Every structure is written in C-alpha cells, then in structure tokens.
mmCIF file of C-alpha atoms and ligand atoms in Angstrom:
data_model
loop_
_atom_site.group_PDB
_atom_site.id
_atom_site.type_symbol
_atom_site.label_atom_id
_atom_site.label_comp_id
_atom_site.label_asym_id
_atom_site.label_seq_id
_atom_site.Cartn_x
_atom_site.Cartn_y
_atom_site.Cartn_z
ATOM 1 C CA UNK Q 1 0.000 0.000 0.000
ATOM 2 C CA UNK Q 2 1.668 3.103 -1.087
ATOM 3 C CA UNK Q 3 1.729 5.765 1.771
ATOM 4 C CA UNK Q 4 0.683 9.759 1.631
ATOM 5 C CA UNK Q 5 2.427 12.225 0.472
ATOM 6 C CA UNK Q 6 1.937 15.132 2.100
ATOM 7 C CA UNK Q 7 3.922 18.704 1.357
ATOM 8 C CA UNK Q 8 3.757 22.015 3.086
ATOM 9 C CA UNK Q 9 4.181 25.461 1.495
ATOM 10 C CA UNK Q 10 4.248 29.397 2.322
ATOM 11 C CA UNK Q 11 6.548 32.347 1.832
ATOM 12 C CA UNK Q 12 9.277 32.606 4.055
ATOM 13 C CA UNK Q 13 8.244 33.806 7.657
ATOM 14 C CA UNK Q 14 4.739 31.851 7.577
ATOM 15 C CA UNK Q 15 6.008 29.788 10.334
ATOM 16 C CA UNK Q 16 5.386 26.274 9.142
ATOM 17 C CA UNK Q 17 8.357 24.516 10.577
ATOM 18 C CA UNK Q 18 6.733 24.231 13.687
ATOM 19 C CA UNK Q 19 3.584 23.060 12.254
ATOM 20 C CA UNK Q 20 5.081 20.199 10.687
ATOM 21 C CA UNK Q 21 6.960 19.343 13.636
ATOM 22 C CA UNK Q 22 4.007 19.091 15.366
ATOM 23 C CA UNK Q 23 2.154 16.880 13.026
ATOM 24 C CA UNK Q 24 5.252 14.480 12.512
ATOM 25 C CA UNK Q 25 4.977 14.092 16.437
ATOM 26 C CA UNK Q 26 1.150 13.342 16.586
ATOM 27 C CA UNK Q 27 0.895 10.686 13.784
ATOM 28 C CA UNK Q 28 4.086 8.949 15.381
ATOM 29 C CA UNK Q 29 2.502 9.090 18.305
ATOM 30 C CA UNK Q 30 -0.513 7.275 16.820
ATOM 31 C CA UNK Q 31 1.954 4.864 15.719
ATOM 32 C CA UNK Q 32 2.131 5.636 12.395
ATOM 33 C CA UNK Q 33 6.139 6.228 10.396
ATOM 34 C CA UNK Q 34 6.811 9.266 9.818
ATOM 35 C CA UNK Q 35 9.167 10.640 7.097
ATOM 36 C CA UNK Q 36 10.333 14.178 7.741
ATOM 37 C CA UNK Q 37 12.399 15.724 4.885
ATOM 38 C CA UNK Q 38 12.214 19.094 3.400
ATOM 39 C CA UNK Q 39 13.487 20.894 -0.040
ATOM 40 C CA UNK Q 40 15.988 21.808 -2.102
ATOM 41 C CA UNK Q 41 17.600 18.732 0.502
ATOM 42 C CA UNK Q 42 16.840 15.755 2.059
ATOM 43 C CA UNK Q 43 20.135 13.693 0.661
ATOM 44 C CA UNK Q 44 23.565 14.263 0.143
ATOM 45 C CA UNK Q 45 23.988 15.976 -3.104
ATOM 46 C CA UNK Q 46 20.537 17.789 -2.659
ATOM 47 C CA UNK Q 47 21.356 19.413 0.022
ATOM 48 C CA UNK Q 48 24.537 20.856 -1.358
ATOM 49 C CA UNK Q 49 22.972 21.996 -4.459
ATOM 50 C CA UNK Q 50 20.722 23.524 -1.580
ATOM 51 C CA UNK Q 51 23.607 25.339 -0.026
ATOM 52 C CA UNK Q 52 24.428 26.741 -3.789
ATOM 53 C CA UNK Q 53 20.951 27.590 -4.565
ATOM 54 C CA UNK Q 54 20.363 29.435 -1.111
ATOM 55 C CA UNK Q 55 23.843 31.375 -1.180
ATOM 56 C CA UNK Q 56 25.233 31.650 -4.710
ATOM 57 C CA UNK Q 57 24.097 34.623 -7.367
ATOM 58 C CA UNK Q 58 23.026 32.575 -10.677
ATOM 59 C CA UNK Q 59 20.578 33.233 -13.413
ATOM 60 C CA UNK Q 60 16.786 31.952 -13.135
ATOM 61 C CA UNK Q 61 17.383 28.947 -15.403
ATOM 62 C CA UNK Q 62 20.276 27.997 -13.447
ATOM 63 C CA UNK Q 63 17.961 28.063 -10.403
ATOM 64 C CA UNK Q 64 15.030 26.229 -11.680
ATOM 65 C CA UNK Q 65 17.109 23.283 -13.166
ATOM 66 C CA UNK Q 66 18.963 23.289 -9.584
ATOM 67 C CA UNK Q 67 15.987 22.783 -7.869
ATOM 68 C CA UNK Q 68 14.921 20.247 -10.272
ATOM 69 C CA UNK Q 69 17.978 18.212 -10.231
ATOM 70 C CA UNK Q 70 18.156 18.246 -6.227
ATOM 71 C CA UNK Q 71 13.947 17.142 -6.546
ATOM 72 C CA UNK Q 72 14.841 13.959 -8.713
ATOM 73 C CA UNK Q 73 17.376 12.881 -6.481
ATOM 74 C CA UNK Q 74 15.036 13.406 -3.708
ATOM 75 C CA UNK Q 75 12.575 11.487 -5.247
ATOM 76 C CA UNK Q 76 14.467 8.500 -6.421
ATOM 77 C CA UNK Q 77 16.080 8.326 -2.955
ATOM 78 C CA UNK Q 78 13.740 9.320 0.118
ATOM 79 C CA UNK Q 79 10.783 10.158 -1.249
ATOM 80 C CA UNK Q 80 9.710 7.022 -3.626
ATOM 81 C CA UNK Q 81 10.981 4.373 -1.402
ATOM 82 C CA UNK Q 82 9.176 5.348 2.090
ATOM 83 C CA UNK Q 83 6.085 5.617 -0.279
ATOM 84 C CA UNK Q 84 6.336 2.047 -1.277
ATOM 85 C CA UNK Q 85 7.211 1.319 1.939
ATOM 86 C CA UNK Q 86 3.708 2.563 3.036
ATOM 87 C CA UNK Q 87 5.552 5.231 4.976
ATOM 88 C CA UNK Q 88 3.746 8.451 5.704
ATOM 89 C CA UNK Q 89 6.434 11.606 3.732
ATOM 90 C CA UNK Q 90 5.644 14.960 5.255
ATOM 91 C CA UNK Q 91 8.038 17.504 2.848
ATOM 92 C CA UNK Q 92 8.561 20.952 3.489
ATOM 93 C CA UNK Q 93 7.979 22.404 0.678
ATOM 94 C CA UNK Q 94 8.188 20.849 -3.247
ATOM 95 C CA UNK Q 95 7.657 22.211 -6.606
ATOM 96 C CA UNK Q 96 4.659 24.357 -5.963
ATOM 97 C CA UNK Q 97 7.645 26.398 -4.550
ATOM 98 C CA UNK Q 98 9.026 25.844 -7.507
ATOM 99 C CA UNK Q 99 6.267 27.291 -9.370
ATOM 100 C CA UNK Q 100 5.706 29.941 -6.122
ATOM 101 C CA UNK Q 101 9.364 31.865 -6.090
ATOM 102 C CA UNK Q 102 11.169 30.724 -9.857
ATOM 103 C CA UNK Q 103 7.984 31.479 -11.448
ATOM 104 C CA UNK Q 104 6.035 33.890 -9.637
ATOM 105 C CA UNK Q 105 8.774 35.344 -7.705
ATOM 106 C CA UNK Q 106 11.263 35.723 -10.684
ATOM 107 C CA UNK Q 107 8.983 35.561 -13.090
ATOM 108 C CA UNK Q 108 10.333 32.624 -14.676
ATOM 109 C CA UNK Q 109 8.310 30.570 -17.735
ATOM 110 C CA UNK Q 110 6.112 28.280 -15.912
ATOM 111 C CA UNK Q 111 5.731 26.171 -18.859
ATOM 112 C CA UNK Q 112 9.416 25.515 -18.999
ATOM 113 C CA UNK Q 113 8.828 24.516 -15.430
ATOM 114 C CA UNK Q 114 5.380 22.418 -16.004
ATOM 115 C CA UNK Q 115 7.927 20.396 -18.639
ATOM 116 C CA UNK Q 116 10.678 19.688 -15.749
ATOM 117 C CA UNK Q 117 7.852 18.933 -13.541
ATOM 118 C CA UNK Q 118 6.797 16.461 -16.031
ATOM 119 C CA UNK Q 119 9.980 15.203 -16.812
ATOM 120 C CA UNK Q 120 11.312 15.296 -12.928
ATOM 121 C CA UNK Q 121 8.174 13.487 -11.209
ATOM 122 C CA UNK Q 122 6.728 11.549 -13.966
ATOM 123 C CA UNK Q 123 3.218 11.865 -12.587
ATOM 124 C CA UNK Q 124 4.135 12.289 -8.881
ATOM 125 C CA UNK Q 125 1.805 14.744 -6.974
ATOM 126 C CA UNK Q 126 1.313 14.996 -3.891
ATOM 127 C CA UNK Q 127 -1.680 13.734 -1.886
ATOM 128 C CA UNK Q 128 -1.947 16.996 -0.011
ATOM 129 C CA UNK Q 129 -0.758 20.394 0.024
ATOM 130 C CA UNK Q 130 -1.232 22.598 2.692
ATOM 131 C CA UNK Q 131 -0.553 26.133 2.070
ATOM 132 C CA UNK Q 132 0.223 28.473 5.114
ATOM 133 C CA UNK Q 133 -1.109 31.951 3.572
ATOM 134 C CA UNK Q 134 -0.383 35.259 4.926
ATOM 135 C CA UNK Q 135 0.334 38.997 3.806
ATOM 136 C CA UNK Q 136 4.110 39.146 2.806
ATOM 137 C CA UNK Q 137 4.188 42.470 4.922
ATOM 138 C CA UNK Q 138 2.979 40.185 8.242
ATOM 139 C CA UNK Q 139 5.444 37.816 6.907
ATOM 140 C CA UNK Q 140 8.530 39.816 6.707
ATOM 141 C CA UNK Q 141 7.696 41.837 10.649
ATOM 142 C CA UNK Q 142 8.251 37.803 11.408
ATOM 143 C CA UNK Q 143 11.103 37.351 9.451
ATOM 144 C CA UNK Q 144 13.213 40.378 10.739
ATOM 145 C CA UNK Q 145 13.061 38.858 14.267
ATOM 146 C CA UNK Q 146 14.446 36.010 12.723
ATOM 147 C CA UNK Q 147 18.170 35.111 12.346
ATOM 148 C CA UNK Q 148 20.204 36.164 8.787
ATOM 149 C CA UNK Q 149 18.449 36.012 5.738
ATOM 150 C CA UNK Q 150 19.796 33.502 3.037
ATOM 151 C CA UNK Q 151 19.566 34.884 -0.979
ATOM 152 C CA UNK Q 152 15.985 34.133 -1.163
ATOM 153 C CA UNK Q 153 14.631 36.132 2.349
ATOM 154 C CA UNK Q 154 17.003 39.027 1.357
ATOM 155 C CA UNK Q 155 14.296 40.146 -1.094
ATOM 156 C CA UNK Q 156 11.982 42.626 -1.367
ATOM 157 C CA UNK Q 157 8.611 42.590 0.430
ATOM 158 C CA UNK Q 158 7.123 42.999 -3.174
ATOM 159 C CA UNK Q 159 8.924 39.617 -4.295
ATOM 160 C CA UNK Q 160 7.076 37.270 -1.598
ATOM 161 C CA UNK Q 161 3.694 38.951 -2.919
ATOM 162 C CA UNK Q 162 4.297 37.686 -6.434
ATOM 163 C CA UNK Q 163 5.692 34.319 -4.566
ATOM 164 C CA UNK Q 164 2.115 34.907 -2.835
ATOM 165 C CA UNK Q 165 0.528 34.803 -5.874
ATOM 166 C CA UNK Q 166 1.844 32.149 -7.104
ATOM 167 C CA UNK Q 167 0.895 29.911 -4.395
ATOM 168 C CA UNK Q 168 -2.728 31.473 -5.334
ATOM 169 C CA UNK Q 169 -2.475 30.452 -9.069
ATOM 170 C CA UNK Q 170 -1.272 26.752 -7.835
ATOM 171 C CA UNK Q 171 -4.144 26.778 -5.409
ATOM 172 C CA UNK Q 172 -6.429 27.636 -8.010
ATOM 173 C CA UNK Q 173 -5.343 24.908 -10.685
ATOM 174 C CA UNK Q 174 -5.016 22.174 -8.228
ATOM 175 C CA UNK Q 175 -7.930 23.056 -5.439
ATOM 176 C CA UNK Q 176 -8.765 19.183 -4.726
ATOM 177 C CA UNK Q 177 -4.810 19.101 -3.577
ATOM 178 C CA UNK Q 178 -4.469 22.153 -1.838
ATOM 179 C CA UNK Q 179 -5.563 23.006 1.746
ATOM 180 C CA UNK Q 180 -5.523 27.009 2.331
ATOM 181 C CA UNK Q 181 -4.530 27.747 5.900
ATOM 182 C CA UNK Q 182 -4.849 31.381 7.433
ATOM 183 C CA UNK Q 183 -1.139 31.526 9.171
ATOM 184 C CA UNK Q 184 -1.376 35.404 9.922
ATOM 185 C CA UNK Q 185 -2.794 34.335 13.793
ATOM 186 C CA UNK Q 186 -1.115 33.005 16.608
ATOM 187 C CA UNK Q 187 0.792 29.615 16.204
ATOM 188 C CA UNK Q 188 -2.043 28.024 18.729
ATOM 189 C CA UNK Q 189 -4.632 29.219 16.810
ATOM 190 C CA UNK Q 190 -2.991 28.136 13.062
ATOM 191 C CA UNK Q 191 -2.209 24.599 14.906
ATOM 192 C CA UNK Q 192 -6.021 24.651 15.955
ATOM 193 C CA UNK Q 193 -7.193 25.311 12.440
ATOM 194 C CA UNK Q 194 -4.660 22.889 10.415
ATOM 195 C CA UNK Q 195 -5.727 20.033 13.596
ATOM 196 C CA UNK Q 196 -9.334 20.527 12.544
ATOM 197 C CA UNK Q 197 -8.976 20.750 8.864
ATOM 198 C CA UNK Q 198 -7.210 17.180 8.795
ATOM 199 C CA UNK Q 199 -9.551 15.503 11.757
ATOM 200 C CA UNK Q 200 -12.133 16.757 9.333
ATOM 201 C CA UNK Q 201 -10.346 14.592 6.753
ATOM 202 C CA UNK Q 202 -10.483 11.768 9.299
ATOM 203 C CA UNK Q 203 -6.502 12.016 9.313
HETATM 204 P P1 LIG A 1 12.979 27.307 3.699
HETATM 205 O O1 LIG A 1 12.228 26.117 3.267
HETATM 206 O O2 LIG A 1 12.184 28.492 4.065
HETATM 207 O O3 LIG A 1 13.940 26.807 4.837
HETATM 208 P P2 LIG A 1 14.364 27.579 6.152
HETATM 209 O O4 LIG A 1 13.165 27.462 7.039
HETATM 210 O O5 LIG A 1 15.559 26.807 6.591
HETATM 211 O O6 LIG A 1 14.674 28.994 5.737
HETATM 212 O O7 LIG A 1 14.098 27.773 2.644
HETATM 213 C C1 LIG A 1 14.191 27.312 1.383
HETATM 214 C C2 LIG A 1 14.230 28.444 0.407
HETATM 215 O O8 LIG A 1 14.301 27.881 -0.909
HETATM 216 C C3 LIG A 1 12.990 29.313 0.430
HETATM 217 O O9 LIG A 1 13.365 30.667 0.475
HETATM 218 C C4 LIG A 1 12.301 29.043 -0.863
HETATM 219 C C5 LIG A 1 13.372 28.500 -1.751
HETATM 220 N N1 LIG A 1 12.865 27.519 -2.737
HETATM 221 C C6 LIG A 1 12.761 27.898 -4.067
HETATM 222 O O10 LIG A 1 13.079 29.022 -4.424
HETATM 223 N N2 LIG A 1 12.299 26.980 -4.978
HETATM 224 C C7 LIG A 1 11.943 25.713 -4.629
HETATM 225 O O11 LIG A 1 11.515 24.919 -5.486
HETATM 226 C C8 LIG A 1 12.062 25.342 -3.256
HETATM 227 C C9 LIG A 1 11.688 23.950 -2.819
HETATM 228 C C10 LIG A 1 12.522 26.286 -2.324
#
C-alpha cells in the first residue's frame, strides 16, 4: 500500500516549521512512520545543491534546473521508497515552490517549469498540500526577528507577494490538492485550524 504524500508550502516567515513538527509528532505518536524531509535537501547531493541555490548569485534557469535536479534525487532516494514502503512523507515544501518563487517570484516561464515537472516526477503529486497563507508584509515583521536572511529572504517585500501569488495560481489549478490555511494568527490558533482541517479529513 503506497503511503501519503503530504507537502507544506508558504513564503518565508509563515512559520510552518513548527507546524510540521508538530504533526510528525502526533501521527508517530498514533503509531504511524513518519518521514520528515524538506526541499531543495533531504540527501547528500541535494542538500549541497541547496547550499548553492540558497547562497550563490546565478541566473533563473540555473535556479530552476537546480531545484529540479536536487527534486529527482530526492525522489528516487527518500521520497519514492518510504512511499512504497507505506511510509507516511511529510516535505517541506516541493515544486509548488518551484512554481511559487522561480515562477512567480522571478517571473520565470512556468511552462518551462510544467515540462521539468513532467519530466522530474513523472506523474508524482502529492496527496496533499497545505498552504500556510499570509500577507508578505505580516510575513517579513516575522522574518526580521528572525536570524540572517539567506539569498531568497534578502528580497523585497514585493517579491514574496508575487511568490504569494503564485501559491494562489497553484491553489487555483489544483484546489482538490491544496488546503488554504490562514497563518497570519497566533501559532495556537494556526495549529487549531490545520488540527481541525485534517480531523475533518479523518486524518
Ligand atoms: P525554507 O524552506 O524556508 O527553509 P528555512 O526554514 O531553513 O529557511 O528555505 C528554502 C528556500 O528555498 C525558500 O526561500 C524558498 C526556496 N525555494 C525555491 O526558491 N524553490 C523551490 O523549489 C524550493 C523547494 C525552495
């Protein structure tokens, strides 16, 4: 029985790493395995074309086929074989990121990127995606209490809104797949929604 494949999105400073966290702990705890990983990473050579792609200046093309490469290996490595292991995989973040910051962000073709997609995941999709949505102004008050921004959180609060919308354009396209959650509240009370949205599921 192949297991879910769940991913988590939002601009930088919509505080999902402690959501998923938090959800890795429950299911364990209800006895389920758990599969934490997270992108551009999750193996060796992903997560130094990570360290490139977070800290080295390169052209958007350059970027997108980065993040593709490090996906595939991902994929073929982690993300596959704890699937067909029945394992749950909770990733943060996968190529609606992709689609979110090369495409929307820097306005990169996203039918050159549908075509990697294609060619990287050969049908792959996630089972769920839930998106933790908020302003990128709200976002970036969190972010500057945060520690020092990598290439990606060094930009401009106008550059996570067209990330924003690109999250909204995936959202749209692919609204069986995508749970919208309203991060801009407390952490208890974004824990409290995403809790009831997936006991609603019956997860
Ligand atoms: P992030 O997931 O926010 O990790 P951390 O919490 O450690 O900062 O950082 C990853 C960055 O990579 C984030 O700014 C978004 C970017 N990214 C892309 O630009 N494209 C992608 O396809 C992915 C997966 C991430």
């Amino acid at each position: 029985m192949a297991g879910r494949f769940i991913t988590f999105e939002g601009i930088d400073g919509a505080g999902k790493s402690t959501h998923i966290d938090a959800l890795a702990q429950r299911w364990r705890d209800h006895g389920q395995h758990v599969v934490l990983t997270r992108e551009p990473g999750g193996t060796p050579l992903a997560e130094s074309l990570r360290e490139q792609l977070l800290h080295t200046a390169m052209d958007p093309l350059t970027e997108a086929l980065l993040v593709f490469a490090a996906r595939r290996d991902h994929l073929r490595q982690v993300v596959q074989p704890a699937l067909a292991a029945g394992h749950t995989v909770l990733c943060d973040r996968f190529t609606d990121a992709t689609f979110a910051y090369q495409g929307g962000g820097r306005g990169f073709d996203p039918h050159v990127l549908a075509t990697l997609e294609q060619w990287v995941q050969e049908g792959l999709q996630p089972e769920l995606t839930v998106w933790f949505d908020l302003p990128a102004a709200v976002a970036a008050e969190r972010r500057a209490a945060a520690r020092s921004p990598d290439r990606f959180e060094q930009q401009e609060t106008a550059f996570f809104e067209r990330v924003r919308a690109g999250y909204q354009a995936r959202c749209e396209q692919h609204p069986a797949r995508f749970m919208r959650i309203d991060a801009s509240g407390t952490r208890e009370a974004v824990w409290a929604e995403l809790a009831a949205r997936l006991e609603a599921r019956g997860w």
